Amino acid sequence: MSWFKRLDNEIVSDSERTVRTEGLWVKCPDCGKAIFRAELDANMRVCPHCGHHFKMDARTRIDNLLEPGYQLVDMELVSTDPLNFTDLKPYKKRLAEAQAKTGLNDAIVNAIGKLGERDIVISAMEYSFIGGSMGAVVGETIARAVDRSLETRAPLLIISASGGARMMEGIASLMQLAKISAALGRLADAKVPYISLMTDPTTGGVTASFAMLGDLNIAEPGALIGFAGPRVIEQTIRQKLPEGFQRSEFLLQHGFLDAVVPRKELKAYLERAFGWMSA
């Protein structure tokens, strides 16, 4: 009898179980509370419970800072894999995967537009592209941002989020430290303001070059900033490091930073800072 038989809508065993709510919630690494992803995005990816600053992609950072109508520039550069490098997988394959994942050619985005009423040049790093590592394309793109600031005398903002130099490009990646530093030297000689914003993480050759060369060096709360990581330092000196070592607040207390600025206050802070720096 049909009373005891399921004639349609049979239950089918799905070998690949899918959860419809997967990805809708995010667990805060600091307070451990679950956050609705839409709420997190609406709150500029800052935990509404404890203020933890989650990572943010480069294009969203630019969109939050610049007025509508800004322009993305210098997006056409692509790495040529100068060493034909292979480790666990070919570098060309890593590049292709990162490009497909992020929609970018490399770990950097340049933009020109207005911050409030002021013209500005922004160069923002993309951490999800091979850890925001700095190769020849990143170095050239940032150098072009510096050149734009020199040409237009518009202030420069570089937003760092990087694990350091891209070792798959060998010496070509390390040369970018000197290349960008020399360009920033010309910017300083021309008295064009440059603010460096460090986000989590800013390490390696990026910290050892342009990230620490700002007229004003600022950071987001809780960002890891340093050359080598704390675990490497502990293993090297065989000593326990202080609580919060290499975090923004620790560096501010010890004179390595000029300010720690929460993300929601950043735009207003930059408007004021560029105002008195350009006066």
GROMACS .gro file of C-alpha atoms in nm, residues 88-182:
model
   95
   88LEU     CA    1   5.678   2.151  -0.462
   89LYS     CA    2   5.517   2.283  -0.780
   90PRO     CA    3   5.631   2.510  -1.065
   91TYR     CA    4   5.623   2.882  -0.988
   92LYS     CA    5   5.424   2.937  -1.310
   93LYS     CA    6   5.152   2.710  -1.168
   94ARG     CA    7   5.152   2.899  -0.836
   95LEU     CA    8   5.109   3.225  -1.026
   96ALA     CA    9   4.823   3.088  -1.235
   97GLU     CA   10   4.643   2.957  -0.925
   98ALA     CA   11   4.686   3.287  -0.739
   99GLN     CA   12   4.566   3.485  -1.040
  100ALA     CA   13   4.256   3.268  -1.071
  101LYS     CA   14   4.187   3.296  -0.696
  102THR     CA   15   4.227   3.673  -0.663
  103GLY     CA   16   4.151   3.807  -1.010
  104LEU     CA   17   4.480   4.001  -0.996
  105ASN     CA   18   4.803   3.968  -1.194
  106ASP     CA   19   5.011   3.999  -0.877
  107ALA     CA   20   5.002   4.089  -0.509
  108ILE     CA   21   4.952   4.465  -0.551
  109VAL     CA   22   4.685   4.715  -0.657
  110ASN     CA   23   4.754   5.081  -0.743
  111ALA     CA   24   4.479   5.343  -0.740
  112ILE     CA   25   4.448   5.718  -0.789
  113GLY     CA   26   4.157   5.918  -0.658
  114LYS     CA   27   4.041   6.145  -0.381
  115LEU     CA   28   4.063   6.095  -0.007
  116GLY     CA   29   3.802   6.346   0.102
  117GLU     CA   30   3.889   6.654  -0.104
  118ARG     CA   31   4.256   6.564  -0.153
  119ASP     CA   32   4.412   6.384  -0.452
  120ILE     CA   33   4.605   6.078  -0.340
  121VAL     CA   34   4.794   5.776  -0.475
  122ILE     CA   35   4.742   5.439  -0.301
  123SER     CA   36   4.942   5.120  -0.342
  124ALA     CA   37   4.777   4.830  -0.153
  125MET     CA   38   4.921   4.480  -0.116
  126GLU     CA   39   4.707   4.166  -0.153
  127TYR     CA   40   4.801   3.903   0.106
  128SER     CA   41   4.598   3.623  -0.052
  129PHE     CA   42   4.826   3.634  -0.360
  130ILE     CA   43   5.116   3.405  -0.256
  131GLY     CA   44   5.123   3.560   0.092
  132GLY     CA   45   5.154   3.914  -0.043
  133SER     CA   46   5.515   3.836  -0.129
  134MET     CA   47   5.714   4.102  -0.314
  135GLY     CA   48   5.856   4.005  -0.650
  136ALA     CA   49   5.960   4.213  -0.950
  137VAL     CA   50   5.600   4.302  -1.043
  138VAL     CA   51   5.517   4.424  -0.691
  139GLY     CA   52   5.837   4.627  -0.679
  140GLU     CA   53   5.780   4.787  -1.020
  141THR     CA   54   5.414   4.862  -0.941
  142ILE     CA   55   5.501   5.037  -0.613
  143ALA     CA   56   5.782   5.226  -0.789
  144ARG     CA   57   5.527   5.346  -1.045
  145ALA     CA   58   5.301   5.464  -0.761
  146VAL     CA   59   5.594   5.666  -0.624
  147ASP     CA   60   5.656   5.813  -0.971
  148ARG     CA   61   5.289   5.915  -0.994
  149SER     CA   62   5.317   6.095  -0.661
  150LEU     CA   63   5.632   6.272  -0.777
  151GLU     CA   64   5.471   6.377  -1.104
  152THR     CA   65   5.143   6.503  -0.954
  153ARG     CA   66   5.272   6.591  -0.603
  154ALA     CA   67   4.978   6.393  -0.465
  155PRO     CA   68   5.051   6.228  -0.127
  156LEU     CA   69   5.131   5.857  -0.128
  157LEU     CA   70   4.981   5.584   0.092
  158ILE     CA   71   5.127   5.232   0.082
  159ILE     CA   72   4.927   4.960   0.260
  160SER     CA   73   5.150   4.664   0.346
  161ALA     CA   74   5.031   4.306   0.399
  162SER     CA   75   5.313   4.069   0.318
  163GLY     CA   76   5.529   3.777   0.423
  164GLY     CA   77   5.832   3.947   0.265
  165ALA     CA   78   6.032   3.908  -0.055
  166ARG     CA   79   5.924   3.640  -0.305
  167MET     CA   80   6.206   3.388  -0.296
  168MET     CA   81   6.083   3.215  -0.614
  169GLU     CA   82   6.230   3.515  -0.798
  170GLY     CA   83   6.561   3.508  -0.610
  171ILE     CA   84   6.783   3.816  -0.635
  172ALA     CA   85   6.526   3.987  -0.861
  173SER     CA   86   6.290   4.005  -0.561
  174LEU     CA   87   6.561   4.132  -0.324
  175MET     CA   88   6.654   4.410  -0.566
  176GLN     CA   89   6.307   4.557  -0.516
  177LEU     CA   90   6.400   4.662  -0.160
  178ALA     CA   91   6.669   4.899  -0.290
  179LYS     CA   92   6.463   5.004  -0.593
  180ILE     CA   93   6.162   5.119  -0.391
  181SER     CA   94   6.376   5.271  -0.115
  182ALA     CA   95   6.564   5.483  -0.372
   0.00000   0.00000   0.00000
